[in-house]
Short mmCIF file of C-alpha atoms and ligand atoms in Angstrom, two decimals:
data_model
loop_
_atom_site.label_atom_id
_atom_site.label_comp_id
_atom_site.label_asym_id
_atom_site.label_seq_id
_atom_site.Cartn_x
_atom_site.Cartn_y
_atom_site.Cartn_z
CA MET A 40 79.84 -53.24 99.80
CA SER A 41 76.19 -52.98 101.32
CA HIS A 42 73.91 -51.26 99.68
CA ARG A 43 72.75 -49.29 103.02
CA VAL A 44 74.43 -47.12 105.10
CA GLU A 45 74.00 -45.80 108.78
CA ILE A 46 72.65 -42.36 109.66
CA ALA A 47 73.06 -41.22 113.09
CA LEU A 48 70.80 -38.06 114.36
CA GLU A 49 72.34 -36.07 117.07
CA PRO A 50 71.05 -34.87 119.42
CA LEU A 51 67.96 -36.45 118.64
CA GLY A 52 69.39 -39.85 119.04
CA GLN A 53 68.15 -42.12 115.93
CA THR A 54 69.08 -44.16 113.91
CA LEU A 55 68.57 -44.21 110.30
CA LYS A 56 69.43 -46.87 107.57
CA VAL A 57 69.46 -46.22 103.50
CA GLU A 58 70.29 -46.72 100.28
CA ARG A 59 74.12 -45.51 99.26
CA GLY A 60 73.77 -42.51 98.07
CA THR A 61 70.36 -41.10 99.06
CA PRO A 62 69.78 -37.78 98.81
CA LEU A 63 70.33 -36.33 102.66
CA ARG A 64 67.28 -34.03 101.67
CA ASP A 65 64.62 -37.05 101.13
CA VAL A 66 65.55 -38.29 104.54
CA LEU A 67 66.44 -35.21 106.63
CA PHE A 68 63.15 -33.55 106.06
CA SER A 69 61.38 -34.98 108.90
CA TYR A 70 64.11 -34.70 111.30
CA GLY A 71 63.39 -30.73 111.36
CA VAL A 72 65.67 -29.99 108.88
CA GLU A 73 64.52 -27.23 106.54
CA PHE A 74 64.71 -26.75 103.10
CA PRO A 75 63.50 -23.06 102.03
CA CYS A 76 65.46 -22.50 99.10
CA GLY A 77 64.01 -26.33 97.67
CA GLY A 78 68.30 -27.53 97.46
CA GLN A 79 69.26 -24.72 95.21
CA GLY A 80 72.42 -24.11 97.42
CA ARG A 81 71.21 -20.26 98.32
CA CYS A 82 69.79 -19.94 101.35
CA ARG A 83 71.64 -21.97 104.62
CA GLY A 84 68.68 -23.51 105.78
CA CYS A 85 69.37 -26.51 105.06
CA ARG A 86 73.48 -26.44 107.57
CA VAL A 87 73.63 -29.81 109.21
CA ARG A 88 76.96 -30.47 111.02
CA LEU A 89 79.00 -33.21 110.47
CA LEU A 90 80.39 -35.12 113.80
CA GLY A 91 81.46 -38.14 112.02
CA GLY A 92 82.22 -40.05 108.64
CA SER A 93 83.03 -37.47 105.96
CA ALA A 94 80.39 -35.40 103.58
CA PRO A 95 82.74 -34.13 100.92
CA VAL A 96 82.58 -29.77 100.58
CA THR A 97 81.42 -28.48 97.39
CA PRO A 98 81.72 -25.06 95.50
CA GLU A 99 78.55 -24.48 96.18
CA GLN A 100 79.22 -24.53 99.86
CA GLU A 101 82.29 -23.05 99.81
CA ALA A 102 80.77 -20.21 98.18
CA ILE A 103 77.87 -19.59 101.21
CA LEU A 104 79.08 -21.50 104.13
CA SER A 105 82.65 -19.20 105.65
CA PRO A 106 86.11 -21.66 106.35
CA ASP A 107 85.49 -22.05 110.05
CA GLU A 108 81.82 -23.11 109.85
CA LEU A 109 83.26 -25.54 106.88
CA ARG A 110 86.02 -25.89 109.37
CA GLU A 111 83.89 -26.80 112.14
CA GLY A 112 81.64 -29.29 109.43
CA TRP A 113 79.05 -27.32 109.17
CA ARG A 114 77.51 -28.32 105.47
CA LEU A 115 74.57 -27.79 103.61
CA ALA A 116 72.33 -31.36 103.56
CA CYS A 117 70.93 -30.28 100.24
CA GLN A 118 73.99 -30.12 98.09
CA LEU A 119 75.03 -34.01 99.63
CA THR A 120 73.85 -38.04 99.39
CA ALA A 121 74.41 -40.32 101.99
CA GLU A 122 77.47 -42.32 101.13
CA GLY A 123 79.21 -43.54 103.77
CA PRO A 124 78.02 -44.22 107.32
CA LEU A 125 77.27 -40.18 108.86
CA ALA A 126 77.12 -39.05 112.34
CA LEU A 127 74.87 -35.62 112.19
CA GLN A 128 73.99 -33.01 114.31
CA VAL A 129 70.02 -31.65 113.30
CA ALA A 130 67.98 -30.30 115.26
CA GLN A 131 63.97 -30.53 115.78
CA TRP A 132 60.80 -30.12 114.51
CA GLU A 133 58.55 -28.29 117.49
CA THR A 134 56.47 -26.43 115.35
CA ALA A 135 52.97 -25.05 116.61
CA ILE A 136 50.38 -25.92 114.41
CA LEU A 137 47.09 -23.81 114.19
CA THR A 138 44.20 -26.54 114.32
CA ASP A 139 40.39 -25.06 115.06
CA HIS A 140 37.97 -25.94 117.47
CA SER A 141 35.75 -23.16 117.97
CA SER A 142 31.76 -24.10 117.88
CA PHE A 143 29.89 -23.20 115.12
CA SER A 144 26.48 -23.64 113.78
CA PHE A 145 25.31 -25.90 110.84
CA THR A 146 22.42 -28.15 109.67
CA PRO A 147 22.67 -31.72 110.38
CA ARG A 148 23.17 -33.98 108.01
CA GLU A 149 24.20 -37.86 107.78
CA GLY A 150 27.19 -39.20 107.86
CA ARG A 151 31.14 -38.53 108.72
CA GLY A 152 32.70 -35.55 107.16
CA ILE A 153 36.42 -34.65 106.73
CA ALA A 154 38.23 -30.71 106.83
CA VAL A 155 41.47 -30.51 105.67
CA ASP A 156 43.80 -27.48 105.91
CA LEU A 157 46.18 -27.37 103.67
CA GLY A 158 48.76 -25.02 103.75
CA THR A 159 52.46 -24.55 102.53
CA THR A 160 53.97 -25.47 105.33
CA THR A 161 51.52 -27.70 106.89
CA VAL A 162 48.47 -29.75 106.37
CA VAL A 163 45.80 -29.67 108.82
CA ALA A 164 42.90 -32.64 108.83
CA GLN A 165 39.70 -33.75 110.74
CA LEU A 166 37.42 -35.76 111.59
CA LEU A 167 33.62 -34.65 112.42
CA ASP A 168 29.89 -35.94 112.98
CA LEU A 169 28.04 -33.90 110.50
CA GLN A 170 24.87 -35.33 113.57
CA SER A 171 26.46 -33.37 116.31
CA GLY A 172 29.39 -31.08 114.35
CA ARG A 173 32.06 -32.93 117.43
CA VAL A 174 35.17 -33.13 116.02
CA LEU A 175 36.03 -37.28 116.28
CA GLY A 176 39.59 -36.66 115.94
CA VAL A 177 42.62 -33.95 114.04
CA ARG A 178 45.59 -35.56 112.21
CA THR A 179 48.64 -32.64 111.66
CA ALA A 180 51.81 -33.09 109.82
CA LEU A 181 54.08 -30.86 108.13
CA ASN A 182 53.85 -30.61 104.37
CA PRO A 183 56.24 -32.74 103.12
CA GLN A 184 56.68 -30.81 99.41
CA ALA A 185 58.43 -28.30 102.41
CA ARG A 186 62.09 -30.02 101.37
CA TYR A 187 61.74 -28.71 97.39
CA GLY A 188 61.18 -24.73 98.96
CA ALA A 189 59.82 -23.15 101.41
CA ASP A 190 57.85 -20.70 99.99
CA VAL A 191 55.34 -21.43 96.88
CA MET A 192 57.59 -19.91 94.32
CA SER A 193 60.75 -22.80 95.49
CA ARG A 194 57.66 -24.92 94.06
CA ILE A 195 56.82 -23.80 91.07
CA GLN A 196 59.80 -23.43 90.16
CA PHE A 197 60.81 -27.27 91.15
CA ALA A 198 57.46 -27.99 89.59
CA LEU A 199 59.01 -26.76 86.36
CA ALA A 200 62.01 -29.28 86.57
CA SER A 201 61.14 -32.10 85.01
CA GLY A 202 59.82 -34.93 86.54
CA GLY A 203 59.16 -31.66 89.73
CA HIS A 204 55.28 -31.45 89.06
CA GLY A 205 54.90 -35.22 89.97
CA LYS A 206 56.27 -35.27 92.47
CA LEU A 207 55.59 -32.79 93.98
CA VAL A 208 50.89 -34.01 94.49
CA ASP A 209 52.31 -37.32 95.27
CA LEU A 210 53.80 -36.20 97.87
CA ILE A 211 50.95 -34.12 98.63
CA ARG A 212 47.45 -36.01 98.05
CA SER A 213 49.53 -38.98 99.81
CA LYS A 214 50.42 -37.27 102.87
CA ILE A 215 47.14 -36.21 103.13
CA GLY A 216 45.63 -39.61 102.03
CA SER A 217 47.47 -40.93 105.18
CA LEU A 218 46.49 -39.00 107.65
CA ILE A 219 43.25 -39.37 106.47
CA GLN A 220 43.22 -43.22 107.01
CA ARG A 221 44.70 -42.32 110.54
CA LEU A 222 41.31 -40.12 111.75
CA VAL A 223 39.23 -43.22 110.09
CA SER A 224 41.53 -46.39 111.95
CA SER A 225 41.20 -44.49 115.31
CA THR A 226 37.61 -43.25 115.97
CA ASP A 227 34.79 -45.92 114.92
CA SER A 228 34.07 -44.43 111.27
CA GLU A 229 35.22 -47.55 109.39
CA GLU A 230 31.65 -48.23 110.82
CA THR A 231 29.97 -44.92 109.39
CA GLU A 232 30.96 -44.02 106.69
CA VAL A 233 32.47 -40.55 105.77
CA ARG A 234 30.58 -38.99 103.27
CA SER A 235 32.48 -35.84 101.75
CA VAL A 236 35.92 -34.87 101.93
CA VAL A 237 36.41 -30.61 101.57
CA VAL A 238 39.71 -29.25 101.40
CA VAL A 239 41.02 -25.75 100.56
CA GLY A 240 44.74 -24.16 100.32
CA ASN A 241 46.76 -21.33 98.83
CA THR A 242 46.55 -20.84 94.68
CA VAL A 243 49.13 -23.48 94.21
CA MET A 244 48.40 -25.79 96.76
CA HIS A 245 45.04 -25.87 95.25
CA HIS A 246 46.39 -26.51 91.91
CA PHE A 247 48.91 -29.64 93.47
CA LEU A 248 46.21 -31.33 94.95
CA GLY A 249 44.45 -30.99 91.40
CA GLY A 250 47.36 -32.07 89.27
CA PHE A 251 46.82 -28.92 87.42
CA ASP A 252 50.05 -27.79 85.65
CA VAL A 253 50.81 -24.46 87.83
CA GLU A 254 53.53 -22.95 84.73
CA PRO A 255 50.49 -20.31 84.20
CA LEU A 256 51.00 -19.54 88.20
CA SER A 257 54.70 -18.27 87.58
CA HIS A 258 54.85 -15.12 85.68
CA TRP A 259 51.47 -12.37 84.78
CA PRO A 260 49.04 -12.32 85.09
CA PHE A 261 49.57 -15.30 87.65
CA GLU A 262 46.12 -16.73 86.10
CA THR A 263 45.44 -20.16 85.74
CA THR A 264 41.34 -22.00 84.44
CA ALA A 265 41.50 -24.28 87.04
CA GLY A 266 41.01 -22.35 89.59
CA GLY A 267 37.83 -23.13 89.96
CA ALA A 268 35.45 -26.03 92.46
CA HIS A 269 36.11 -28.87 91.66
CA GLU A 270 35.54 -32.35 93.10
CA LEU A 271 35.78 -35.96 92.34
CA PRO A 272 35.89 -39.62 93.81
CA ALA A 273 38.12 -39.66 97.16
CA SER A 274 39.88 -42.37 94.95
CA GLU A 275 40.90 -40.74 91.99
CA LEU A 276 43.55 -39.23 94.56
CA GLY A 277 44.72 -42.40 95.48
CA TRP A 278 42.72 -42.02 98.75
CA LYS A 279 40.87 -45.51 100.00
CA LEU A 280 37.77 -44.61 102.06
CA ARG A 281 34.63 -47.49 101.52
CA GLY A 282 32.09 -45.62 99.53
CA ASP A 283 34.50 -43.70 97.90
CA PRO A 284 33.32 -40.61 98.55
CA ARG A 285 33.30 -37.06 96.53
CA VAL A 286 36.67 -34.82 97.06
CA ARG A 287 35.87 -31.21 96.90
CA LEU A 288 38.00 -28.44 96.34
CA LEU A 289 36.94 -25.35 97.51
CA PRO A 290 37.41 -22.53 94.31
CA CYS A 291 40.18 -20.18 94.34
CA LEU A 292 39.16 -16.55 93.76
CA GLY A 293 41.33 -15.13 91.72
CA GLY A 294 45.38 -14.92 90.91
CA PHE A 295 46.94 -15.62 94.72
CA VAL A 296 44.26 -14.93 96.32
CA GLY A 297 42.71 -19.22 97.63
CA SER A 298 40.34 -20.86 98.40
CA ASP A 299 41.78 -20.56 102.31
CA ILE A 300 40.42 -17.09 102.07
CA LEU A 301 36.84 -17.82 100.22
CA ALA A 302 37.37 -20.65 103.77
CA GLY A 303 37.44 -17.07 105.88
CA VAL A 304 35.38 -15.50 104.52
CA LEU A 305 32.54 -18.34 105.95
CA ALA A 306 34.61 -18.62 108.63
CA THR A 307 34.17 -15.39 110.86
CA GLU A 308 30.82 -13.98 108.46
CA ILE A 309 31.80 -11.11 106.21
CA HIS A 310 29.11 -12.44 104.09
CA GLU A 311 26.54 -11.75 107.07
CA SER A 312 27.42 -8.63 108.06
CA ASP A 313 26.43 -5.01 107.65
CA SER A 314 29.14 -3.33 108.33
CA LEU A 315 32.72 -3.34 107.49
CA VAL A 316 35.43 -6.51 108.44
CA ALA A 317 38.19 -7.95 106.47
CA LEU A 318 40.02 -10.16 107.12
CA VAL A 319 43.92 -10.48 106.81
CA ASP A 320 46.44 -13.49 106.07
CA LEU A 321 48.87 -13.28 106.47
CA GLY A 322 51.46 -16.08 105.42
CA THR A 323 53.90 -17.23 103.14
CA ASN A 324 51.79 -14.95 100.55
CA GLY A 325 49.41 -11.87 102.04
CA GLU A 326 45.53 -12.71 101.68
CA ILE A 327 43.35 -10.42 102.69
CA ALA A 328 39.25 -9.29 102.39
CA ILE A 329 37.09 -6.62 102.92
CA GLY A 330 33.49 -6.56 102.73
CA ARG A 331 29.87 -7.08 103.58
CA ARG A 332 27.35 -8.75 102.85
CA GLU A 333 26.59 -7.51 99.68
CA ARG A 334 30.35 -7.68 97.79
CA ILE A 335 33.14 -8.22 99.73
CA LEU A 336 36.57 -7.35 98.15
CA CYS A 337 40.01 -9.65 98.10
CA ALA A 338 43.63 -8.77 96.79
CA SER A 339 46.93 -11.09 97.42
CA THR A 340 50.21 -9.07 98.01
CA ALA A 341 53.09 -10.08 96.77
CA ALA A 342 53.94 -10.01 100.22
CA GLY A 343 56.94 -13.14 99.86
CA PRO A 344 57.69 -15.37 102.55
CA ALA A 345 59.35 -12.99 105.36
CA PHE A 346 56.35 -12.84 107.54
CA GLU A 347 56.89 -17.11 107.93
CA GLY A 348 61.19 -15.62 108.29
CA GLY A 349 61.66 -16.56 104.49
CA GLY A 350 64.03 -13.97 102.16
CA ILE A 351 65.79 -13.82 105.63
CA SER A 352 69.07 -14.14 106.21
CA MET A 353 69.58 -16.36 109.13
CA GLY A 354 65.66 -16.25 109.39
CA MET A 355 63.36 -20.09 109.76
CA GLN A 356 60.09 -21.45 110.73
CA ALA A 357 59.28 -20.88 114.32
CA THR A 358 61.45 -24.00 115.19
CA THR A 359 63.34 -25.54 118.11
CA GLY A 360 65.82 -22.51 117.88
CA ALA A 361 63.28 -19.84 116.68
CA ILE A 362 63.88 -16.74 117.89
CA THR A 363 60.21 -15.54 118.57
CA ALA A 364 59.17 -12.67 120.57
CA VAL A 365 61.75 -9.83 121.14
CA ARG A 366 61.73 -7.24 123.96
CA ILE A 367 63.35 -4.72 124.83
CA GLU A 368 65.23 -4.46 129.01
CA GLU A 369 67.05 -1.66 129.97
CA GLY A 370 68.22 -0.79 126.68
CA GLY A 371 69.41 -4.50 125.76
CA LEU A 372 67.22 -7.12 123.83
CA ARG A 373 65.64 -10.58 125.58
CA CYS A 374 64.35 -12.76 123.09
CA ARG A 375 62.22 -15.55 123.57
CA VAL A 376 63.65 -18.85 121.25
CA GLN A 377 61.73 -22.01 121.02
CA GLY A 378 62.48 -24.96 122.80
CA GLU A 379 65.26 -25.00 125.31
CA VAL A 380 69.33 -24.42 123.01
CA PRO A 381 70.53 -21.21 121.99
CA ALA A 382 69.55 -19.48 119.33
CA ARG A 383 69.97 -20.78 115.94
CA GLY A 384 67.29 -18.24 113.75
CA ILE A 385 64.23 -16.03 114.02
CA CYS A 386 61.04 -16.44 112.56
CA GLY A 387 58.36 -14.11 111.50
CA SER A 388 57.12 -12.89 114.88
CA GLY A 389 60.72 -12.59 115.86
CA LEU A 390 60.92 -10.78 113.42
CA VAL A 391 58.46 -8.75 113.43
CA ASP A 392 59.73 -7.60 117.11
CA ALA A 393 63.38 -7.32 117.03
CA VAL A 394 62.58 -4.60 113.54
CA ALA A 395 60.44 -2.54 116.21
CA ALA A 396 62.73 -2.35 118.82
CA GLY A 397 65.53 -1.26 116.09
CA LEU A 398 62.70 1.13 115.66
CA ASP A 399 62.30 1.50 119.19
CA LEU A 400 66.09 2.29 120.18
CA GLY A 401 66.80 3.73 117.31
CA VAL A 402 69.47 0.90 115.68
CA ILE A 403 66.91 1.44 112.37
CA GLU A 404 65.89 4.44 111.35
CA PRO A 405 61.43 5.08 110.09
CA SER A 406 63.73 4.62 105.96
CA GLY A 407 64.82 1.43 107.11
CA ARG A 408 68.32 2.86 107.02
CA PHE A 409 70.19 1.32 109.84
CA SER A 410 71.34 4.32 111.81
CA GLN A 411 75.35 3.71 112.21
CA PRO A 412 77.33 2.38 109.17
CA SER A 413 77.08 -1.51 110.98
CA SER A 414 76.66 -3.72 108.64
CA ARG A 415 74.21 -6.43 111.43
CA PHE A 416 71.79 -5.85 114.33
CA GLU A 417 72.74 -8.52 116.69
CA ILE A 418 69.95 -9.97 118.41
CA SER A 419 71.12 -11.80 120.66
CA PRO A 420 74.25 -13.83 120.17
CA GLY A 421 74.84 -15.45 116.74
CA VAL A 422 71.64 -13.79 115.48
CA SER A 423 71.45 -10.65 113.64
CA LEU A 424 69.76 -9.38 110.76
CA THR A 425 71.28 -7.61 107.77
CA GLN A 426 70.34 -4.48 106.38
CA ARG A 427 68.78 -6.30 103.95
CA ASP A 428 66.79 -8.06 105.56
CA VAL A 429 65.15 -5.18 107.03
CA ARG A 430 64.75 -4.39 103.96
CA GLN A 431 62.56 -7.24 103.23
CA LEU A 432 61.18 -6.82 105.63
CA GLN A 433 60.04 -3.94 104.17
CA LEU A 434 58.67 -4.39 101.14
CA ALA A 435 56.26 -6.83 102.06
CA LYS A 436 55.33 -4.75 105.28
CA GLY A 437 54.60 -2.39 102.01
CA ALA A 438 52.96 -4.83 99.77
CA THR A 439 50.47 -5.39 102.61
CA ALA A 440 49.79 -2.79 103.92
CA ALA A 441 49.45 -0.71 100.18
CA GLY A 442 47.13 -3.87 99.97
CA ILE A 443 44.89 -2.88 102.37
CA ARG A 444 45.52 0.84 101.74
CA ILE A 445 43.51 0.53 97.58
CA LEU A 446 40.92 -2.35 98.90
CA LEU A 447 39.77 0.30 101.60
CA LYS A 448 39.70 3.26 98.68
CA ARG A 449 38.09 0.96 96.68
CA TRP A 450 34.85 0.50 99.80
CA ASN A 451 35.44 4.72 100.03
CA ALA A 452 36.45 4.33 103.33
CA GLY A 453 39.59 4.53 105.57
CA PRO A 454 41.08 1.78 108.63
CA ASP A 455 38.43 3.41 111.27
CA ASP A 456 34.94 2.47 109.41
CA LEU A 457 36.40 -1.21 109.86
CA SER A 458 34.19 -2.82 112.38
CA ARG A 459 36.22 -6.23 112.73
CA VAL A 460 39.76 -6.93 111.40
CA HIS A 461 40.64 -10.27 111.82
CA LEU A 462 44.60 -11.21 112.03
CA ALA A 463 44.08 -14.75 110.71
CA GLY A 464 46.72 -17.49 110.44
CA ALA A 465 50.08 -18.04 111.91
CA PHE A 466 50.28 -13.98 111.55
CA GLY A 467 47.87 -12.90 113.55
CA ASN A 468 48.59 -15.58 116.72
CA TYR A 469 52.12 -15.18 117.18
CA VAL A 470 52.78 -11.62 116.08
CA ASP A 471 52.45 -8.97 118.82
CA PRO A 472 50.05 -6.67 117.50
CA ALA A 473 51.82 -3.45 119.17
CA SER A 474 54.80 -4.29 117.33
CA ALA A 475 53.06 -4.11 114.15
CA ARG A 476 50.66 -1.12 114.49
CA ARG A 477 55.31 0.09 115.65
CA LEU A 478 56.37 -1.32 111.74
CA GLY A 479 53.06 0.41 110.28
CA LEU A 480 51.70 -2.71 109.55
CA ILE A 481 48.71 -2.82 111.35
CA ASP A 482 46.36 0.87 111.55
CA PHE A 483 42.70 -0.16 112.64
CA PRO A 484 41.17 0.94 115.96
CA ASP A 485 42.79 -1.58 118.80
CA GLU A 486 39.08 -2.91 119.76
CA ALA A 487 38.69 -3.99 116.07
CA VAL A 488 41.26 -5.97 115.84
CA GLU A 489 41.45 -10.04 116.61
CA PRO A 490 43.82 -13.78 116.02
CA ALA A 491 41.18 -15.51 114.05
CA GLY A 492 42.72 -18.72 114.40
CA ASN A 493 42.62 -20.90 112.12
CA THR A 494 39.96 -19.84 109.26
CA ALA A 495 40.69 -22.06 107.11
CA LEU A 496 40.07 -25.31 108.91
CA LEU A 497 36.74 -23.81 110.40
CA GLY A 498 35.54 -22.34 106.47
CA ALA A 499 36.45 -25.90 104.88
CA LYS A 500 33.88 -26.96 108.12
CA LEU A 501 31.30 -24.81 107.71
CA ALA A 502 31.40 -25.74 104.03
CA LEU A 503 30.80 -29.75 104.51
CA PHE A 504 27.56 -28.33 105.88
CA ALA A 505 26.79 -25.96 103.12
CA ASP A 506 24.57 -27.01 100.00
CA GLU A 507 26.92 -25.35 97.16
CA THR A 508 23.30 -24.86 94.83
CA GLU A 509 20.93 -23.21 97.13
CA ALA A 510 20.74 -19.45 98.42
CA GLY A 511 23.53 -18.68 100.84
CA GLY A 512 25.37 -21.00 99.65
CA LEU A 513 28.63 -21.32 98.32
CA ALA A 514 28.00 -20.08 94.71
CA GLU A 515 26.43 -18.06 95.71
CA ILE A 516 29.15 -16.34 98.21
CA CYS A 517 31.60 -16.69 95.10
CA ALA A 518 28.75 -13.95 93.07
CA ARG A 519 29.17 -11.97 96.33
CA ILE A 520 33.34 -12.06 96.19
CA ARG A 521 35.14 -9.64 93.28
CA HIS A 522 39.40 -10.30 92.89
CA VAL A 523 41.01 -6.39 92.80
CA PRO A 524 44.22 -7.41 90.29
CA LEU A 525 46.46 -4.33 93.06
CA ALA A 526 49.08 -5.06 90.59
CA ALA A 527 47.08 -3.28 87.61
CA ASP A 528 46.08 -0.60 90.18
CA PRO A 529 47.33 2.86 88.34
CA GLU A 530 48.00 3.55 92.83
CA PHE A 531 49.32 -0.01 93.78
CA GLN A 532 52.72 2.05 92.82
CA GLU A 533 53.03 5.21 95.05
CA ILE A 534 51.04 3.69 98.08
CA PHE A 535 53.68 0.65 97.69
CA VAL A 536 56.48 2.84 98.06
CA GLU A 537 55.13 5.40 100.73
CA SER A 538 53.77 2.48 103.05
CA MET A 539 57.75 1.40 102.80
CA ALA A 540 58.13 4.09 105.01
CA PHE A 541 58.35 2.53 109.14
CA PRO A 542 56.68 5.49 111.20
CA ALA A 543 58.64 8.48 113.51
CA ARG A 544 58.72 7.32 116.86
CA GLY A 545 55.40 7.85 118.78
CA GLY A 546 53.90 8.34 114.58
CA SER A 547 50.27 6.93 114.29
CA GLY A 548 50.41 3.74 111.52
CA GLY A 549 50.79 5.23 107.21
CA ALA A 550 49.64 1.83 106.64
CA ALA A 551 46.07 2.26 105.98
CA SER A 552 45.37 5.65 105.46
CA ARG A 553 41.87 6.47 103.15
S1 FES B 1483 71.13 -23.87 100.63
FE1 FES B 1483 70.46 -25.80 100.66
S2 FES B 1483 67.43 -25.61 101.08
FE2 FES B 1483 68.88 -23.21 101.07
#
């Protein structure tokens, strides 16, 4: 019997040959199948449709897929191995990855540098000429760890299982290594040496890349001793670069406030501002910084992954088939779907829009309850929200709004005192501010709110030119930033509960008030 079996993927029209017994999770991730719960058989996010061959129905699948779905051939890819030839219907990744091409001021240096934004979902690397500040090349990829869970907590869980940590460390090191290799070989950098590599990311990604223990991040108080700055030769990460340049992992700011927020502070120049400025980054975790020149306060909120569609019954990344926007038209809902396909789920921006529309239509009450005793709020044929989904979004928005309020209180300030509010990352770029305002998630003056793009990547580039030791250098800026552990704040619980309600129609926010 042959040791290799063929898997045909539709509608991609591709056929793979894999070793018999290979877990489908190991091969399908690169072809668009998501594994949101890390393969624990809990989320349905990894559904594929069996078009040919045989794939057994296990008790785990029976527990989560309906008899109709099973009859139609739906299976959970995370529960299957390739035991014989298969034909599967999968969706293709088509996801927008934010890069950065903003201009910035810098002091020229010799050689080339590489800035890396290591996200939970995506990775971006840019090669720069340090003399001219010109971007010579950019490479993006999905974070390959995502097949073991969409959010940082599922990755930590996987890492704590036997062999999991090493696997996640190897995956991310080799993915960034290959992006760097492709960058260098696509330009004349073979001739000009890469002098420095700077990597920024959230606390968990920082730990995986450095090979540090993530166990302390799995429980309260979520603090580790490995969150500081690290500098090591590229070869130690398995990256082969001429001259073996140093790789700098910028320091995390505390708890779940990663070096991506430090980079965001650099990019938005909060540390140079005379007036109060906020940076809000809502990804798989919510991170906030509010401050000005002399002092910056930062915090992470246990917002959970709802803003990225995580933990939502039909939630998914903003890939093919995701509802990305929802509007009310003639009393009904009109959806925008990524790619030319029927909707198969909803991503974070679509979710925020859908709940905002539900509030305006009176389907959802300010308490978050459905106004009619129905179990689902249909957004589009085949895609709907449950009462629990709305609750998940309320928890995320409540935690975020409470975090903003507490930091503002520490400043003895209110939303109107902010001269600028930078909304960073995918949230800031893709979520409609009007819908975010309708939910009471943001309540700042319109003119102060600015989508800030990929501030983590821009900050990583700036750090390529920054000196660690000089005045105004990174170490000195870090000394001005203070982490505020929200859970330890005596008012947090009360403010959090208060912030969960949605504003009544025509009401004003409720997110952040003095
Ligand atoms: S059910 Fe398969 S990844 Fe969640």
